[in-house]
Coordinates of C-alpha atoms and ligand atoms in Angstrom, one line a residue:
X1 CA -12.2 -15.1 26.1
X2 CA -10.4 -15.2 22.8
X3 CA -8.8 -18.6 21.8
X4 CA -6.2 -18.3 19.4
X5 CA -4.0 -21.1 18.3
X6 CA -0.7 -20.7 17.0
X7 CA 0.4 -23.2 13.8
X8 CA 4.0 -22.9 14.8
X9 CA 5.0 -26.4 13.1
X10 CA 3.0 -25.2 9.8
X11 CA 5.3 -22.9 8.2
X12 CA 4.7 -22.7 4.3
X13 CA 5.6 -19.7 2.5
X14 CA 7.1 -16.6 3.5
X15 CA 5.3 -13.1 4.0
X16 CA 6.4 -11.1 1.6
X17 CA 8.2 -7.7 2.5
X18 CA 6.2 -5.9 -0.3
X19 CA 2.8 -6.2 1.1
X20 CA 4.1 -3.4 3.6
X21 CA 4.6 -1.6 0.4
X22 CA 3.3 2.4 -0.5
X23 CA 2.0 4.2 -3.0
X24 CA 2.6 8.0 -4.1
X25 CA 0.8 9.6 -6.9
X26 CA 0.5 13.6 -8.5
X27 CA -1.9 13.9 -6.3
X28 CA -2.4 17.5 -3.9
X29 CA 0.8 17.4 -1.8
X30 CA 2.0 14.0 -2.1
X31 CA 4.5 14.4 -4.3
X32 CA 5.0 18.4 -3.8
X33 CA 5.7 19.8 -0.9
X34 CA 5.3 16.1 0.8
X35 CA 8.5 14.3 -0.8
X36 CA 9.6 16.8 -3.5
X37 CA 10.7 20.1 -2.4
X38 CA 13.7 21.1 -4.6
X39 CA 17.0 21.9 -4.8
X40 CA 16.7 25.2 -3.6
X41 CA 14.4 24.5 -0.9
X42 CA 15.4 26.2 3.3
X43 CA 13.5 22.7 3.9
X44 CA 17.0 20.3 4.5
X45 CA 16.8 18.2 1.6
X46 CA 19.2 15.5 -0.8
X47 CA 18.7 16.4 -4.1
X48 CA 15.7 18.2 -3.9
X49 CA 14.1 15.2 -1.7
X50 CA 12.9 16.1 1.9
X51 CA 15.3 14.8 4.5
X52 CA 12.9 14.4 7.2
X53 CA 9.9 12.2 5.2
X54 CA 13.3 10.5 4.0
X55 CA 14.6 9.6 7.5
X56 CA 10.9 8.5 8.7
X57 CA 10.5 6.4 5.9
X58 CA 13.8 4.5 6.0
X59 CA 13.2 4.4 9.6
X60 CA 9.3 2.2 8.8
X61 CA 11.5 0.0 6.4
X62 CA 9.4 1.1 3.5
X63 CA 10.0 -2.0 0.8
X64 CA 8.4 -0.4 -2.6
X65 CA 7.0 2.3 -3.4
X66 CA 4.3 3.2 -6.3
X67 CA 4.4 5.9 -9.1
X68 CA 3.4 8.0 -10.6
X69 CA -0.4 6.9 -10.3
X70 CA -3.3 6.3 -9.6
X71 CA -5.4 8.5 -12.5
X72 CA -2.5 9.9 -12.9
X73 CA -0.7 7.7 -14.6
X74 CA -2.9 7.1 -17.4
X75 CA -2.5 11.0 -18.1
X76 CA 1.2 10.7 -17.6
X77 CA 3.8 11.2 -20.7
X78 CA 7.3 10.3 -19.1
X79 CA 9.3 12.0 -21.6
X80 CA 7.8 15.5 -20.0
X81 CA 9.9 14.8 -16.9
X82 CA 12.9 14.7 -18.3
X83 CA 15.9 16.7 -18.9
X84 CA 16.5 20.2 -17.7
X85 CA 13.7 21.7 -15.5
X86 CA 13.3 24.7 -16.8
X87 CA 12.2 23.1 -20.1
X88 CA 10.5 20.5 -19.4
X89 CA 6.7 21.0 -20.3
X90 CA 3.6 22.4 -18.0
X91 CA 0.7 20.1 -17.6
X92 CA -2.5 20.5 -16.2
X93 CA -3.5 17.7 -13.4
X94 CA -7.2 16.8 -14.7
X95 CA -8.1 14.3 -12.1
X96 CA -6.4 15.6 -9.0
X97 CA -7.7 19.5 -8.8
X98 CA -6.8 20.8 -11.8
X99 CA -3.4 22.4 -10.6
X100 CA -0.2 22.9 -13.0
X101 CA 2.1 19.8 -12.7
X102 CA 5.4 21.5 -13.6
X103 CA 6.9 17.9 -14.1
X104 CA 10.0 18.8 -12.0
X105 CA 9.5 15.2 -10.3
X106 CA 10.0 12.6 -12.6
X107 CA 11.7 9.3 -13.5
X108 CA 14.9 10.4 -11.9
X109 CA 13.9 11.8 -9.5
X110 CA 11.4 9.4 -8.1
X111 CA 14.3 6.5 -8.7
X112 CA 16.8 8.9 -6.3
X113 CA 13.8 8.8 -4.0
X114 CA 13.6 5.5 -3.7
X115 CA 17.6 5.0 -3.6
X116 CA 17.4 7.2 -0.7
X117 CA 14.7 5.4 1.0
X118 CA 15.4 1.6 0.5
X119 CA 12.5 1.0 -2.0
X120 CA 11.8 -1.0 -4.6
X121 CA 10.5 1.5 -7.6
X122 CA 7.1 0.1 -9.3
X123 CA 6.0 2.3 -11.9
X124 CA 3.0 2.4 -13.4
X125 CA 2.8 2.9 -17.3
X126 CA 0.2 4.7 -19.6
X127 CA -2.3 2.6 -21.1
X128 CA -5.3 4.8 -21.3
X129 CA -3.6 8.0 -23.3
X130 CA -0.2 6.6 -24.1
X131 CA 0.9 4.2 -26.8
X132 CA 2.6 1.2 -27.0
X133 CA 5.8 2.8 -28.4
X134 CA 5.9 5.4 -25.5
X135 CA 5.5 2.6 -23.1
X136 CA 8.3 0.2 -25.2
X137 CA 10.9 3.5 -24.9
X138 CA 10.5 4.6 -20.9
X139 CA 11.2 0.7 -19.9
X140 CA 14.3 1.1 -22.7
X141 CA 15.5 4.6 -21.4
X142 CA 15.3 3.4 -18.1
X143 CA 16.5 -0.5 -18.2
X144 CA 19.2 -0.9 -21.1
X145 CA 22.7 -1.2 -20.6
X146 CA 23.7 -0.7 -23.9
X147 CA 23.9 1.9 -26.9
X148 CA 20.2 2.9 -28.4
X149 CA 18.6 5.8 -28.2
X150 CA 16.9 5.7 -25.2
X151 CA 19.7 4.6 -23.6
X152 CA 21.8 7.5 -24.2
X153 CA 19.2 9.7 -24.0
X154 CA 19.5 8.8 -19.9
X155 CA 23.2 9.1 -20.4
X156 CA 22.7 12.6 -22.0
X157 CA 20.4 13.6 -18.6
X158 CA 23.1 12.5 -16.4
X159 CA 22.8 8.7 -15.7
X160 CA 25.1 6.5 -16.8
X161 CA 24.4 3.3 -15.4
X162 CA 21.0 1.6 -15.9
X163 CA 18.2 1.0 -13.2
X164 CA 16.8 -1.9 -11.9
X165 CA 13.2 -1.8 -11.9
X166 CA 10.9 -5.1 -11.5
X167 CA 7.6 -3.9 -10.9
X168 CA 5.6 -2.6 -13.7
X169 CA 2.0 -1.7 -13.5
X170 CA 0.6 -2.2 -17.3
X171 CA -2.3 0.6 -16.7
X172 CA -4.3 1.8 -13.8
X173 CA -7.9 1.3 -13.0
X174 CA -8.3 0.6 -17.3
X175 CA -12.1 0.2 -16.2
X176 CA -12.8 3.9 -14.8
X177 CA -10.4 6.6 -15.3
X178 CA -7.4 4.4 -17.1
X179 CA -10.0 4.6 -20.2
X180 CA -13.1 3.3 -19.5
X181 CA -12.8 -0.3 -20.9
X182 CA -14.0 -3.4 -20.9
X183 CA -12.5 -6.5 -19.5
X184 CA -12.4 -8.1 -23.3
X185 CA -10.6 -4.8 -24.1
X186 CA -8.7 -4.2 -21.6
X187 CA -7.3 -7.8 -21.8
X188 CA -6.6 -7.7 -25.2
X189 CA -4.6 -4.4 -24.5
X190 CA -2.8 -5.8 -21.7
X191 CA -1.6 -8.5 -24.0
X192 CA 0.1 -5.5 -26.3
X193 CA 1.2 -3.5 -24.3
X194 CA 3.3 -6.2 -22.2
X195 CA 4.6 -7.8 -25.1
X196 CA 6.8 -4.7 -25.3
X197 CA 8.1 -4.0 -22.0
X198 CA 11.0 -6.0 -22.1
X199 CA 13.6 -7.8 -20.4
X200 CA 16.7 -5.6 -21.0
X201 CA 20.2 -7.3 -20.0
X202 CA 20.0 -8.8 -16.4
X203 CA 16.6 -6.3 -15.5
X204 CA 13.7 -9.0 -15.3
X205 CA 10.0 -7.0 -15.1
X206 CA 7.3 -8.7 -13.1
X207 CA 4.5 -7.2 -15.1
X208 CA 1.2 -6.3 -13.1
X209 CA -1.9 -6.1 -15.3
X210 CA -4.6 -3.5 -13.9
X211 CA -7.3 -5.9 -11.8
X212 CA -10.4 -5.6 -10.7
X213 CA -12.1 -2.9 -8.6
X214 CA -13.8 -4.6 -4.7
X215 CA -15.7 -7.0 -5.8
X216 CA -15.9 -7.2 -9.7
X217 CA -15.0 -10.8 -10.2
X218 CA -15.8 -11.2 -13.4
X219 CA -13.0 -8.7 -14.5
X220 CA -11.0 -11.1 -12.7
X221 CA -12.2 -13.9 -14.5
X222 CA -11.9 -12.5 -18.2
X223 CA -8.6 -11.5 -17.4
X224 CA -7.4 -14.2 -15.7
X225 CA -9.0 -16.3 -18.9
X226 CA -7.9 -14.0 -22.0
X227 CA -4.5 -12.8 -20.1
X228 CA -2.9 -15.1 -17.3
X229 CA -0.4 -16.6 -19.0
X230 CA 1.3 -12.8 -19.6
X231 CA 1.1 -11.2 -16.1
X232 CA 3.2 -11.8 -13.0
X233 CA 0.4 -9.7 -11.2
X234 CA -2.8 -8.7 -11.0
X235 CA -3.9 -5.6 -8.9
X236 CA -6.6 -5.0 -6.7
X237 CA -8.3 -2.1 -5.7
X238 CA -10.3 -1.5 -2.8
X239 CA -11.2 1.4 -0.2
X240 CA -12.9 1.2 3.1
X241 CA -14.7 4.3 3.6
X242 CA -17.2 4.0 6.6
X243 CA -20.8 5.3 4.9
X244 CA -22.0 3.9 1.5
X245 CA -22.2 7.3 0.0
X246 CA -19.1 8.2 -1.9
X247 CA -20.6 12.1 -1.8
X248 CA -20.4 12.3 1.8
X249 CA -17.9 9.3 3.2
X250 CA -18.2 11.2 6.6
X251 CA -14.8 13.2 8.7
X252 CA -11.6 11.7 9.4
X253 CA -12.1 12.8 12.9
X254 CA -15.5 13.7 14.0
X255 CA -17.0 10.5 13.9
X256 CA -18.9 8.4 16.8
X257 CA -19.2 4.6 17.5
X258 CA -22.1 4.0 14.6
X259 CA -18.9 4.8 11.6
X260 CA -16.1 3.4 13.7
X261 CA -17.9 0.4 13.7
X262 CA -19.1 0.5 10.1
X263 CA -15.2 1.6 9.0
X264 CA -14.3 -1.3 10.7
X265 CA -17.0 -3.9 9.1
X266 CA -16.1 -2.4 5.9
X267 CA -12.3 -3.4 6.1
X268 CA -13.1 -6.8 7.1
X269 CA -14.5 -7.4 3.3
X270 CA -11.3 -7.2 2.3
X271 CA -10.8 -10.8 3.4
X272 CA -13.8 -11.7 1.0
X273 CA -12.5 -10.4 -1.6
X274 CA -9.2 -11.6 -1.4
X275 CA -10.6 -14.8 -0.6
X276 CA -13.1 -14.6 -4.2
X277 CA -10.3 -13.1 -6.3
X278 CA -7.6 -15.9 -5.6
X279 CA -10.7 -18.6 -6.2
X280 CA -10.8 -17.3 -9.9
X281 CA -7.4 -17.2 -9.8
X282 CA -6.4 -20.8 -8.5
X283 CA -9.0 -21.8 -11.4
X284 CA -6.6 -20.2 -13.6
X285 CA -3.1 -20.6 -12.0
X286 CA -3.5 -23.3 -9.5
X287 CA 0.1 -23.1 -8.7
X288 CA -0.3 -19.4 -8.0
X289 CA 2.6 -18.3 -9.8
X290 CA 0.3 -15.0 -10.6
X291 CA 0.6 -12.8 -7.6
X292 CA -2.7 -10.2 -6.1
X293 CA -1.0 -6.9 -6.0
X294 CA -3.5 -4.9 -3.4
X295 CA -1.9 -1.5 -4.8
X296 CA -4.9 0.7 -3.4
X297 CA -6.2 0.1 0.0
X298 CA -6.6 2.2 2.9
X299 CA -9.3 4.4 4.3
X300 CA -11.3 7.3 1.9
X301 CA -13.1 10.2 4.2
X302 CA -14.3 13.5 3.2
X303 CA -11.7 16.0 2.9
X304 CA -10.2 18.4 5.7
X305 CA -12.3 21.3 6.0
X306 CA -11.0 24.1 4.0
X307 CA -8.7 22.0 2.0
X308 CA -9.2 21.6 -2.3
X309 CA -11.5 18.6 -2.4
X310 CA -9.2 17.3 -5.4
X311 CA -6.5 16.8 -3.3
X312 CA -7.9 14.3 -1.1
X313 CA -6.3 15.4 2.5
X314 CA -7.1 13.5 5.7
X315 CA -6.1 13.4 9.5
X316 CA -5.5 10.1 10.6
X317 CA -6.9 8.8 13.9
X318 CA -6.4 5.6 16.2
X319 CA -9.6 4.3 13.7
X320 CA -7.2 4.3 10.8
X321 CA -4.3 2.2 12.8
X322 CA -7.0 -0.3 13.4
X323 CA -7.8 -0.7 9.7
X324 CA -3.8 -1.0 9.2
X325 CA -3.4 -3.7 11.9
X326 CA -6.7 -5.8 10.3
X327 CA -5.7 -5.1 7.1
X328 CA -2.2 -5.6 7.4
X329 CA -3.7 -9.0 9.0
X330 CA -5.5 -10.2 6.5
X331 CA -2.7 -10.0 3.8
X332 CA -0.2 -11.8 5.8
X333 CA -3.1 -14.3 5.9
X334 CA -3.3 -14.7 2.3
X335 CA 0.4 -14.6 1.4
X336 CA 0.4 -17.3 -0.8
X337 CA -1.6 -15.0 -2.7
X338 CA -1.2 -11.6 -2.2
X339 CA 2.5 -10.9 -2.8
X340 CA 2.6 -7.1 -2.6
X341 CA 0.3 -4.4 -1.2
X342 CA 0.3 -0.7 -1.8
X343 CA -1.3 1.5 0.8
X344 CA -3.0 5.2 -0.5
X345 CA -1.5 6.9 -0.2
X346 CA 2.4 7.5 1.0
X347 CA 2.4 11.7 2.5
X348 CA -0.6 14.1 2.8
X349 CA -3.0 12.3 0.5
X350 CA -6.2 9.8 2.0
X351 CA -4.5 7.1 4.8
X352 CA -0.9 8.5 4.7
X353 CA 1.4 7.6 7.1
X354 CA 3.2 11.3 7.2
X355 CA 1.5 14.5 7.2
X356 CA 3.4 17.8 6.3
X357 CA 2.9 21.4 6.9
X358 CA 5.9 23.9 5.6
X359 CA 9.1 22.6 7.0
X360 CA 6.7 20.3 9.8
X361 CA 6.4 16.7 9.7
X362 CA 4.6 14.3 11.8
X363 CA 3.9 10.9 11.9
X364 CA 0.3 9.1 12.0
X365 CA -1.0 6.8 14.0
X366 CA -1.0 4.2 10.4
X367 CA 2.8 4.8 10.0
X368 CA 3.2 3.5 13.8
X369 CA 1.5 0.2 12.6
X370 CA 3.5 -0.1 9.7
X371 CA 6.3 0.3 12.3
X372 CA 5.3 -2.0 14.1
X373 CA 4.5 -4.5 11.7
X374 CA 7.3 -4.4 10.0
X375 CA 8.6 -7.9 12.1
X376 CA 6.5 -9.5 9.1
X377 CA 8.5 -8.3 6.3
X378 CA 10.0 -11.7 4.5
X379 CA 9.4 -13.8 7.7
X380 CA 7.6 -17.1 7.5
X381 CA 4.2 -17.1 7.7
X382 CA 2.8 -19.1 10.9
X383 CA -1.2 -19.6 10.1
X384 CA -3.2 -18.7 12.8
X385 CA -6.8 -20.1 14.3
X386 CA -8.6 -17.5 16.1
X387 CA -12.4 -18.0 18.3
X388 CA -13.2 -15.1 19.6
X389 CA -16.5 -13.0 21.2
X390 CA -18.4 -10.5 18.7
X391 CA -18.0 -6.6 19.0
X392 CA -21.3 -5.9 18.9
X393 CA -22.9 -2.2 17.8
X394 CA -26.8 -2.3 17.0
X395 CA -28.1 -4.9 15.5
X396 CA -24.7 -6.3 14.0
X397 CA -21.8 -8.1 15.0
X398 CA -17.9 -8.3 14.0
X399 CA -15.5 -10.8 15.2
X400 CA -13.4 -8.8 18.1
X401 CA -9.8 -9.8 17.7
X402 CA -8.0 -9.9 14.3
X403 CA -4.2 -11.6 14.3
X404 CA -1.4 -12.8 12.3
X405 CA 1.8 -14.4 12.6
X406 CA 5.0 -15.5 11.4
X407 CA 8.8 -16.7 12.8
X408 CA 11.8 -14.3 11.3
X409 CA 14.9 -15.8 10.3
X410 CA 16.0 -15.4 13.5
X411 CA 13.5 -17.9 14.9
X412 CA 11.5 -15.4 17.0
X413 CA 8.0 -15.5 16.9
X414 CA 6.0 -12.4 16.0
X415 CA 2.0 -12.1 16.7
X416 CA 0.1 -9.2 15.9
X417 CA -3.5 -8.1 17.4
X418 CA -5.8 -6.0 17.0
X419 CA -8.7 -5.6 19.5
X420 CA -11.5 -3.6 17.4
X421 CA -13.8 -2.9 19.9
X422 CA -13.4 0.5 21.5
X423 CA -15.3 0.0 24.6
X424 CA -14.1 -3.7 25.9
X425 CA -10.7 -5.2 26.7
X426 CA -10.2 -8.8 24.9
X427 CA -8.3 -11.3 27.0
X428 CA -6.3 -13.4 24.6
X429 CA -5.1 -17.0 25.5
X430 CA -2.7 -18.7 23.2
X431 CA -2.0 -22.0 22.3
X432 CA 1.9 -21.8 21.1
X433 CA 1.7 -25.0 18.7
X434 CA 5.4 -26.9 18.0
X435 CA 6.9 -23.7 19.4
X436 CA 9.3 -23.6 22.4
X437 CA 9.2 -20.6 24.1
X438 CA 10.4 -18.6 27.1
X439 CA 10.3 -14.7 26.7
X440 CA 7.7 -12.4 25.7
X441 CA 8.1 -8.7 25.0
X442 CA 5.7 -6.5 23.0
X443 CA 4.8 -2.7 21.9
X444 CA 1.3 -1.1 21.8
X445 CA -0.3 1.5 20.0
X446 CA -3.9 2.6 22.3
X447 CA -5.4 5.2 23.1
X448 CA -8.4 6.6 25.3
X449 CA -10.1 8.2 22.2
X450 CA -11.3 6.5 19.0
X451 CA -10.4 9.8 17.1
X452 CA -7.1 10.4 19.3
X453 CA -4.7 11.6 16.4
X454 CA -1.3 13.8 16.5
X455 CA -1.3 17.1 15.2
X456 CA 1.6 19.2 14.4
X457 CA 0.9 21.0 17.7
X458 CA 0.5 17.6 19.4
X459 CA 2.7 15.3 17.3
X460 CA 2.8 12.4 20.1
X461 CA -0.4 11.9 20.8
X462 CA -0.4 8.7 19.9
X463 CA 2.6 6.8 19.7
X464 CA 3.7 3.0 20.7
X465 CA 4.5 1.9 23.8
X466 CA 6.3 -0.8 25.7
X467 CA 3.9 -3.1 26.6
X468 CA 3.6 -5.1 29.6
X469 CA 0.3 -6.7 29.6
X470 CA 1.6 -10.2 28.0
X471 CA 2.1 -13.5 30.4
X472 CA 3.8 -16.5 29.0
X473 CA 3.7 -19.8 31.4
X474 CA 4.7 -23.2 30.6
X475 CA 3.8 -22.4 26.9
X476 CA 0.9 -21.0 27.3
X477 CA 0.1 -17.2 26.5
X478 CA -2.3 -14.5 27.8
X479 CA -2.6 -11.2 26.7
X480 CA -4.5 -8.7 28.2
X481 CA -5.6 -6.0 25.5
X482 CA -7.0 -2.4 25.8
X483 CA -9.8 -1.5 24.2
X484 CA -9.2 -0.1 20.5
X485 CA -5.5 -1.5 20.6
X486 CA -2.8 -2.4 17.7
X487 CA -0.9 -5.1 19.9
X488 CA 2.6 -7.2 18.1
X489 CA 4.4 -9.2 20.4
X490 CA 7.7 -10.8 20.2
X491 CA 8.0 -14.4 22.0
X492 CA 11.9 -16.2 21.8
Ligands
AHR501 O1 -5.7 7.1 -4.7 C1 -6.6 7.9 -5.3 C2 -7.2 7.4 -6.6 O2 -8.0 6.3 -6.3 C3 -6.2 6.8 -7.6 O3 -5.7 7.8 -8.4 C4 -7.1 5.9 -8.4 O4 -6.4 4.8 -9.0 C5 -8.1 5.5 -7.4 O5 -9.4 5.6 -7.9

């Protein structure tokens, strides 16, 4: 039996809406074909902007989403995705395949995107190939209200009024492909760089310096030392793939118990890091002003059979929506922390939550979590005690159940469960602390197959579902959970 208690009277911070947040790189079809189709696309689109990835993602309550990279970025000269298509310059994508990036998809249209979907835009700036001048003139052409030339220069290509923008990542992954640097370096950059995106009129940038990879704490450390004091965030970057061998991280789909158990183990680290990285940071920042931005996380599996390996396609299976429900978990956990995550990545590219083919869309079993979960977004966090049995495979062990919770503004309480074993059911009691309650409703995601997944010929495969298996009596609640099961529950 799993114990759980419920801190109902311990309300501290809230959960913020961002760690439900997305990321969408140059990357295969992310960006084309995915989200950008054009104007003169049969595919029914706004402004060149698929209609149908649109709807879905309004529809998930999508809070930010991330551009233009990933690798990408560092490669990425904004000023080549501007003006008139027709002239804007050819590029080749190095990282991601090697394909011509015609540039038709850039700062405008990415901030129409995200206009049309209810995002937050965080952009991600060029530290590795770009200079400090370039960097200084895309926050001015996109930010200031008044006469310069950047300024007009975004009048000239059609927009008068300024954007807002907060989020702005100073560099990607600076210590692999963002230029190969050291923390010392890196810090040191950071420091120039952010000195000269500015605060234009009423636009106030939360600047996010590039953090570390997994478990590299002493990037952390130095840059936390040499750089705190400059950064609203630092990022995070971290992907569970279920075999240590990045040349062979196993399929997506054809997988047995052995790598759904080790994906599984492998997301659970995620709580040690965070846990590690926000030690070195309370060091640093005990008032935790500096948020963790997790803006890479999700699964990484070899490639779709028959697919260009740089593009980095991958079905999605009911695995994938248990590493969204523990992962999802474990930030909510830490959100006096972690202030905003960024899953990898947003359509057709490693754990996406949408999956396209021509005009075809379909959602995966991750976007149904994010669905799901989406109860959490700016609620107040309700910390949770959990005792539960092991999931045992071989010779190791993982705690069973994973939960969260938190009370929206509304004053109903939200829990959210996952049962990771794939074979067992986990009876759940709770122990509803300074809560009054009388209802309980709830929606499950389950199926009878650990690599149950939709397909555009079977798009529903797996899909929520009322769910019935919840008792609440004189305060007390039991829950009754399927094996392999993404379980939140609404209690009033
Ligand atoms: O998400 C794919 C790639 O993974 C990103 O471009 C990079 O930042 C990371 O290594």
């Amino acid at each position: 039996m799993t114990k759980i208690i419920v801190n109902g009277d311990v309300k501290k911070h809230r959960i913020s809406k961002n760690i439900y947040g997305h990321f969408s790189e140059h990357l295969g079809r992310c960006i084309y074909e995915g989200i950008w189709v054009g104007e003169d696309s049969k595919i029914p689109n706004t402004d060149g902007i698929r209609n149908d990835v649109v709807k879905a993602l309004r529809e998930m309550k999508i809070p930010v989403l991330r551009w233009p990279g990933g690798c990408f970025a560092d490669e990425y000269h904004w000023m080549d995705g501007i003006g008139p298509k027709e002239k804007r310059p050819k590029m080749v994508n190095t990282h991601w395949g090697g394909v011509v990036e015609n540039n038709h998809f850039g700062t405008h249209e990415f901030m129409r995107l995200c206009e049309l979907i209810g995002a937050e835009p965080y952009i991600c700036g060029n530290v590795g190939s770009g200079t400090v001048y370039e960097m200084q003139q895309w926050i001015e052409y996109m930010t200031f209200d008044g006469e310069s030339p950047m300024s007009n220069l975004r009048r000239a290509n059609g927009r008068e009024e300024p954007w807002k923008l907060t989020y702005f990542g100073i560099g990607n992954e600076n210590w692999g492909c963002g230029g190969n640097m050291r923390p010392e370096y890196y810090a040191d950059e950071f420091r120039r760089y952010a000195t000269y995106v500015r605060n234009f009129g009423g636009n106030w940038i939360y600047k996010i310096a590039c953090g570390p990879s997994s478990n590299d704490y002493r990037w952390t450390e130095v840059l936390m030392r040499e750089a705190g004091h400059m950064m609203n965030g630092l990022s995070l970057h971290h992907y569970t793939i279920p075999t240590s061998n990045w040349n062979n991280k196993g399929s997506a789909t054809r997988f047995d118990e052995k790598e759904w158990f080790s994906t599984l183990k492998n997301t659970l680290v995620m709580d040690e890091l965070i846990t590690r990285h926000s030690a070195i940071m309370d060091q640093y920042d005990p008032k935790k002003r500096v948020g963790l931005i997790v803006d890479e996380w999700g699964t990484w599996y070899n490639v779709e059979e028959g697919t260009n390996p740089g593009f980095l396609y991958q079905q999605n299976t009911m695995r994938d929506a248990l590493v969204a429900g523990i992962n999802l978990n474990i930030f909510n956990n830490h959100s006096d922390r972690v202030r905003m995550a960024n899953i990898a990545q947003l359509v057709n590219v490693l754990q996406a939550v949408i999956l396209t083919e021509g005009d075809k869309m379909i959602l995966t079993p991750t976007y149904h979590v994010f669905s799901m979960y989406s109860v959490h977004q700016d609620a107040l966090h309700v910390p949770v005690n959990i005792e539960c049995p092991e999931y045992t495979y071989g010779l190791e062990s993982i705690p069973q159940v994973s939960a969260s919770a938190s009370v929206d503004e509304s004053g109903k309480l939200h829990i959210s469960l996952c049962n990771l074993n794939p074979r067992e059911n986990a009876e759940v009691s709770c122990d509803l602390r300074g809560i009054r309650c009388s209802e309980v409703s709830g929606t499950i995601l389950t199926s009878d197959a650990m690599n149950a997944h939709n397909t555009f010929a079977e798009p529903d495969r797996v899909r929520p579902a009322a769910f019935a298996g919840a008792v609440l009596k004189n305060n007390e609640l039991t829950v009754d959970m399927p094996p392999m099961s993404v379980i939140v529950l609404e209690i009033k």
